[in-house]
Amino acid sequence: MNSRNVDELEWAERAEQALTQVPLFSGLDAVVCREIVSQGRLQCVSRGAVVVTEGDVPKGLYLILSGRLKVFLNDDAGREVVLAIEESGSAFGEISLLDEEPRSASVAAIEPCELVVIGKEALLDLLKQNPELSLAMIRSLAALVRRLSGNIRTLALKNIYSRLIHLLESRAQQDGDHRVIRERLTHQLMADMIGASREMVSRIMSDLIKGGYIETSRELICIKRRLPSGW
C-alpha cells in the first residue's frame, strides 16, 4: 500500500468516526456511514480561506475533521455578523441541499481546517433510501432554526454588555472551581458575534479583567467568579 492510499484510508477512517458524532448521522450504521464517506473528498483549507460564499450554488455537505470555521453574513460596506462557529465533529451546508436555493451565508476558516466534502446527489439518494436520515435532517434543521431565533432575540433585546456576557456564559464549561472557554476568541470575533465594535468589546473585557472576574490568554478565557449583571 503506497503512502497516498495510506493517507486516504487514514482520513476516511477519521471521517467515519466524525460522522457518527454529528447528530444528523448519529443513528446510521457503520455500513451507511462508510458509504457516505466513500462519496466524499478531503479538502484542506488555510486560516482565512472562504469555503462557501453567500449566493453560491450548493455542491454538497461539509464535515469538519479538524479546525474551526465561522458562518457569517456581510454587507457591501464590509460590516460582518457571525451567525455561528462550527468546529470539529460538526457539519454545515444541509439547508441548501434541501431547498436547492443558493447558499444563505458565507463560511470561512478561522484556523487551518480539514473538511470532507460529500456530494449533493449522493446525500439526496441516501435521504430517499433512509427514512431515519430524513427525520434526522428535519430535527437538525429545527435545531438550527431555534439557535438562530435565540441569536436574533439576543441581538434585538439585549444591550452590548449583556450580549457579551451571554456569549461568554454560553461557551464556558465547568473546570474545577472555575468556568473555562477553551477556544481562541479574539475581540474582533466576539464583536462580530454580538454585533458590536471591537473597541467596545475590548473595553468591557479590560474592565472584567481589572475587576478580577476573568483571566485571559491566547487560547483560553477563565471566568473566575460570577459575572456582573450590569456594566
GROMACS .gro file of C-alpha atoms in nm:
model
  231
    1MET     CA    1   0.000   0.000   0.000
    2ASN     CA    2   0.155   0.331  -0.106
    3SER     CA    3   0.158   0.648   0.105
    4ARG     CA    4  -0.128   0.801  -0.096
    5ASN     CA    5  -0.354   0.505  -0.016
    6VAL     CA    6  -0.250   0.516   0.350
    7ASP     CA    7  -0.338   0.886   0.367
    8GLU     CA    8  -0.675   0.824   0.203
    9LEU     CA    9  -0.751   0.535   0.438
   10GLU     CA   10  -0.649   0.743   0.741
   11TRP     CA   11  -0.876   1.039   0.663
   12ALA     CA   12  -1.162   0.808   0.560
   13GLU     CA   13  -1.146   0.634   0.898
   14ARG     CA   14  -1.141   0.970   1.075
   15ALA     CA   15  -1.433   1.087   0.865
   16GLU     CA   16  -1.640   0.779   0.953
   17GLN     CA   17  -1.572   0.836   1.321
   18ALA     CA   18  -1.654   1.207   1.294
   19LEU     CA   19  -1.973   1.131   1.102
   20THR     CA   20  -2.113   0.929   1.394
   21GLN     CA   21  -2.069   1.233   1.623
   22VAL     CA   22  -2.282   1.458   1.403
   23PRO     CA   23  -2.645   1.443   1.525
   24LEU     CA   24  -2.766   1.428   1.167
   25PHE     CA   25  -2.585   1.096   1.109
   26SER     CA   26  -2.552   0.953   1.462
   27GLY     CA   27  -2.826   0.692   1.414
   28LEU     CA   28  -2.679   0.538   1.098
   29ASP     CA   29  -2.499   0.206   1.098
   30ALA     CA   30  -2.133   0.169   1.003
   31VAL     CA   31  -2.207   0.046   0.651
   32VAL     CA   32  -2.412   0.354   0.563
   33CYS     CA   33  -2.152   0.586   0.721
   34ARG     CA   34  -1.882   0.419   0.515
   35GLU     CA   35  -2.089   0.465   0.201
   36ILE     CA   36  -2.139   0.835   0.274
   37VAL     CA   37  -1.767   0.891   0.333
   38SER     CA   38  -1.676   0.698   0.018
   39GLN     CA   39  -1.862   0.964  -0.179
   40GLY     CA   40  -1.658   1.245  -0.021
   41ARG     CA   41  -1.324   1.409  -0.079
   42LEU     CA   42  -1.078   1.569   0.160
   43GLN     CA   43  -1.030   1.946   0.141
   44CYS     CA   44  -0.760   2.122   0.344
   45VAL     CA   45  -0.807   2.497   0.389
   46SER     CA   46  -0.584   2.760   0.544
   47ARG     CA   47  -0.680   3.019   0.801
   48GLY     CA   48  -0.889   3.295   0.645
   49ALA     CA   49  -0.989   3.092   0.341
   50VAL     CA   50  -1.352   3.131   0.233
   51VAL     CA   51  -1.505   2.785   0.189
   52VAL     CA   52  -1.857   2.890   0.095
   53THR     CA   53  -1.976   3.227  -0.035
   54GLU     CA   54  -2.330   3.352   0.014
   55GLY     CA   55  -2.514   3.310  -0.316
   56ASP     CA   56  -2.304   3.012  -0.432
   57VAL     CA   57  -2.474   2.715  -0.598
   58PRO     CA   58  -2.475   2.433  -0.337
   59LYS     CA   59  -2.244   2.141  -0.414
   60GLY     CA   60  -2.274   1.929  -0.102
   61LEU     CA   61  -2.239   1.899   0.271
   62TYR     CA   62  -1.919   1.972   0.463
   63LEU     CA   63  -1.798   1.756   0.753
   64ILE     CA   64  -1.532   1.917   0.975
   65LEU     CA   65  -1.248   1.682   1.072
   66SER     CA   66  -1.036   1.949   1.238
   67GLY     CA   67  -1.028   2.323   1.290
   68ARG     CA   68  -1.297   2.590   1.330
   69LEU     CA   69  -1.497   2.796   1.083
   70LYS     CA   70  -1.731   3.092   1.111
   71VAL     CA   71  -2.069   3.116   0.941
   72PHE     CA   72  -2.131   3.482   0.862
   73LEU     CA   73  -2.319   3.748   0.668
   74ASN     CA   74  -2.173   4.076   0.546
   75ASP     CA   75  -2.287   4.381   0.355
   76ASP     CA   76  -2.141   4.599   0.080
   77ALA     CA   77  -1.976   4.821   0.342
   78GLY     CA   78  -1.781   4.526   0.480
   79ARG     CA   79  -1.975   4.500   0.805
   80GLU     CA   80  -1.999   4.143   0.927
   81VAL     CA   81  -2.211   3.944   1.169
   82VAL     CA   82  -2.112   3.592   1.273
   83LEU     CA   83  -2.408   3.355   1.294
   84ALA     CA   84  -2.223   3.055   1.433
   85ILE     CA   85  -1.886   2.895   1.497
   86GLU     CA   86  -1.860   2.541   1.363
   87GLU     CA   87  -1.585   2.308   1.481
   88SER     CA   88  -1.451   1.954   1.458
   89GLY     CA   89  -1.727   1.695   1.469
   90SER     CA   90  -1.995   1.915   1.315
   91ALA     CA   91  -2.131   1.965   0.965
   92PHE     CA   92  -2.270   2.253   0.764
   93GLY     CA   93  -2.442   2.311   0.431
   94GLU     CA   94  -2.752   2.099   0.483
   95ILE     CA   95  -3.007   2.375   0.417
   96SER     CA   96  -2.911   2.426   0.055
   97LEU     CA   97  -2.922   2.052  -0.005
   98LEU     CA   98  -3.296   2.051   0.052
   99ASP     CA   99  -3.433   2.372  -0.095
  100GLU     CA  100  -3.184   2.386  -0.387
  101GLU     CA  101  -3.150   2.760  -0.334
  102PRO     CA  102  -2.815   2.945  -0.332
  103ARG     CA  103  -2.609   2.940  -0.013
  104SER     CA  104  -2.772   3.159   0.252
  105ALA     CA  105  -2.447   3.255   0.428
  106SER     CA  106  -2.071   3.253   0.382
  107VAL     CA  107  -1.830   3.024   0.567
  108ALA     CA  108  -1.461   3.095   0.631
  109ALA     CA  109  -1.188   2.919   0.825
  110ILE     CA  110  -1.069   3.094   1.141
  111GLU     CA  111  -0.787   2.842   1.173
  112PRO     CA  112  -0.646   2.571   0.942
  113CYS     CA  113  -0.914   2.310   0.874
  114GLU     CA  114  -0.962   1.964   0.726
  115LEU     CA  115  -1.303   1.915   0.565
  116VAL     CA  116  -1.473   1.625   0.395
  117VAL     CA  117  -1.698   1.744   0.112
  118ILE     CA  118  -1.983   1.500   0.047
  119GLY     CA  119  -2.161   1.539  -0.285
  120LYS     CA  120  -2.516   1.664  -0.302
  121GLU     CA  121  -2.652   1.385  -0.523
  122ALA     CA  122  -2.512   1.107  -0.303
  123LEU     CA  123  -2.673   1.257   0.008
  124LEU     CA  124  -3.008   1.314  -0.163
  125ASP     CA  125  -3.011   0.949  -0.271
  126LEU     CA  126  -2.943   0.841   0.087
  127LEU     CA  127  -3.224   1.063   0.215
  128LYS     CA  128  -3.465   0.889  -0.023
  129GLN     CA  129  -3.348   0.546   0.091
  130ASN     CA  130  -3.329   0.610   0.467
  131PRO     CA  131  -3.638   0.747   0.646
  132GLU     CA  132  -3.433   0.770   0.967
  133LEU     CA  133  -3.185   1.002   0.796
  134SER     CA  134  -3.467   1.217   0.661
  135LEU     CA  135  -3.613   1.252   1.011
  136ALA     CA  136  -3.269   1.336   1.150
  137MET     CA  137  -3.233   1.605   0.882
  138ILE     CA  138  -3.565   1.760   0.990
  139ARG     CA  139  -3.452   1.760   1.354
  140SER     CA  140  -3.120   1.916   1.257
  141LEU     CA  141  -3.292   2.197   1.068
  142ALA     CA  142  -3.534   2.254   1.358
  143ALA     CA  143  -3.241   2.287   1.598
  144LEU     CA  144  -3.076   2.535   1.360
  145VAL     CA  145  -3.393   2.747   1.347
  146ARG     CA  146  -3.412   2.751   1.727
  147ARG     CA  147  -3.046   2.852   1.755
  148LEU     CA  148  -3.084   3.133   1.505
  149SER     CA  149  -3.404   3.250   1.676
  150GLY     CA  150  -3.211   3.268   2.001
  151ASN     CA  151  -2.938   3.471   1.834
  152ILE     CA  152  -3.192   3.715   1.692
  153ARG     CA  153  -3.360   3.751   2.031
  154THR     CA  154  -3.025   3.826   2.196
  155LEU     CA  155  -2.929   4.084   1.932
  156ALA     CA  156  -3.269   4.253   1.943
  157LEU     CA  157  -3.341   4.261   2.316
  158LYS     CA  158  -3.005   4.280   2.497
  159ASN     CA  159  -2.754   4.564   2.517
  160ILE     CA  160  -2.395   4.510   2.410
  161TYR     CA  161  -2.268   4.423   2.757
  162SER     CA  162  -2.546   4.168   2.810
  163ARG     CA  163  -2.478   4.015   2.469
  164LEU     CA  164  -2.110   3.972   2.553
  165ILE     CA  165  -2.188   3.817   2.892
  166HIS     CA  166  -2.436   3.581   2.726
  167LEU     CA  167  -2.169   3.480   2.473
  168LEU     CA  168  -1.911   3.409   2.743
  169GLU     CA  169  -2.156   3.217   2.961
  170SER     CA  170  -2.287   3.007   2.672
  171ARG     CA  171  -1.941   2.892   2.563
  172ALA     CA  172  -1.793   2.828   2.909
  173GLN     CA  173  -1.757   2.483   3.063
  174GLN     CA  174  -1.704   2.397   3.429
  175ASP     CA  175  -1.342   2.318   3.519
  176GLY     CA  176  -1.294   2.274   3.893
  177ASP     CA  177  -1.393   2.592   4.074
  178HIS     CA  178  -1.400   2.800   3.757
  179ARG     CA  179  -1.565   2.805   3.417
  180VAL     CA  180  -1.337   2.800   3.117
  181ILE     CA  181  -1.369   2.878   2.746
  182ARG     CA  182  -1.104   2.665   2.575
  183GLU     CA  183  -1.104   2.826   2.234
  184ARG     CA  184  -0.945   3.128   2.076
  185LEU     CA  185  -1.199   3.409   2.078
  186THR     CA  186  -1.040   3.730   1.958
  187HIS     CA  187  -1.203   4.060   2.045
  188GLN     CA  188  -1.287   4.108   1.677
  189LEU     CA  189  -1.453   3.767   1.652
  190MET     CA  190  -1.657   3.829   1.966
  191ALA     CA  191  -1.758   4.170   1.831
  192ASP     CA  192  -1.876   4.013   1.505
  193MET     CA  193  -2.073   3.752   1.701
  194ILE     CA  194  -2.265   4.005   1.910
  195GLY     CA  195  -2.300   4.293   1.663
  196ALA     CA  196  -2.063   4.535   1.835
  197SER     CA  197  -1.737   4.715   1.767
  198ARG     CA  198  -1.403   4.559   1.859
  199GLU     CA  199  -1.323   4.866   2.067
  200MET     CA  200  -1.634   4.821   2.281
  201VAL     CA  201  -1.560   4.452   2.338
  202SER     CA  202  -1.201   4.537   2.434
  203ARG     CA  203  -1.319   4.795   2.688
  204ILE     CA  204  -1.562   4.554   2.853
  205MET     CA  205  -1.311   4.268   2.860
  206SER     CA  206  -1.048   4.501   3.008
  207ASP     CA  207  -1.287   4.606   3.286
  208LEU     CA  208  -1.376   4.242   3.361
  209ILE     CA  209  -1.006   4.156   3.389
  210LYS     CA  210  -0.936   4.456   3.613
  211GLY     CA  211  -1.230   4.359   3.833
  212GLY     CA  212  -1.094   4.007   3.879
  213TYR     CA  213  -1.389   3.844   3.705
  214ILE     CA  214  -1.193   3.682   3.423
  215GLU     CA  215  -0.840   3.591   3.319
  216THR     CA  216  -0.742   3.554   2.955
  217SER     CA  217  -0.466   3.406   2.745
  218ARG     CA  218  -0.429   3.350   2.372
  219GLU     CA  219  -0.627   3.024   2.373
  220LEU     CA  220  -0.834   3.044   2.694
  221ILE     CA  221  -1.075   3.261   2.892
  222CYS     CA  222  -1.123   3.170   3.258
  223ILE     CA  223  -1.433   3.300   3.437
  224LYS     CA  224  -1.321   3.320   3.800
  225ARG     CA  225  -1.645   3.438   3.957
  226ARG     CA  226  -1.998   3.531   3.869
  227LEU     CA  227  -2.005   3.798   3.601
  228PRO     CA  228  -2.184   4.121   3.699
  229SER     CA  229  -2.532   4.174   3.554
  230GLY     CA  230  -2.458   4.534   3.456
  231TRP     CA  231  -2.166   4.741   3.337
   0.00000   0.00000   0.00000
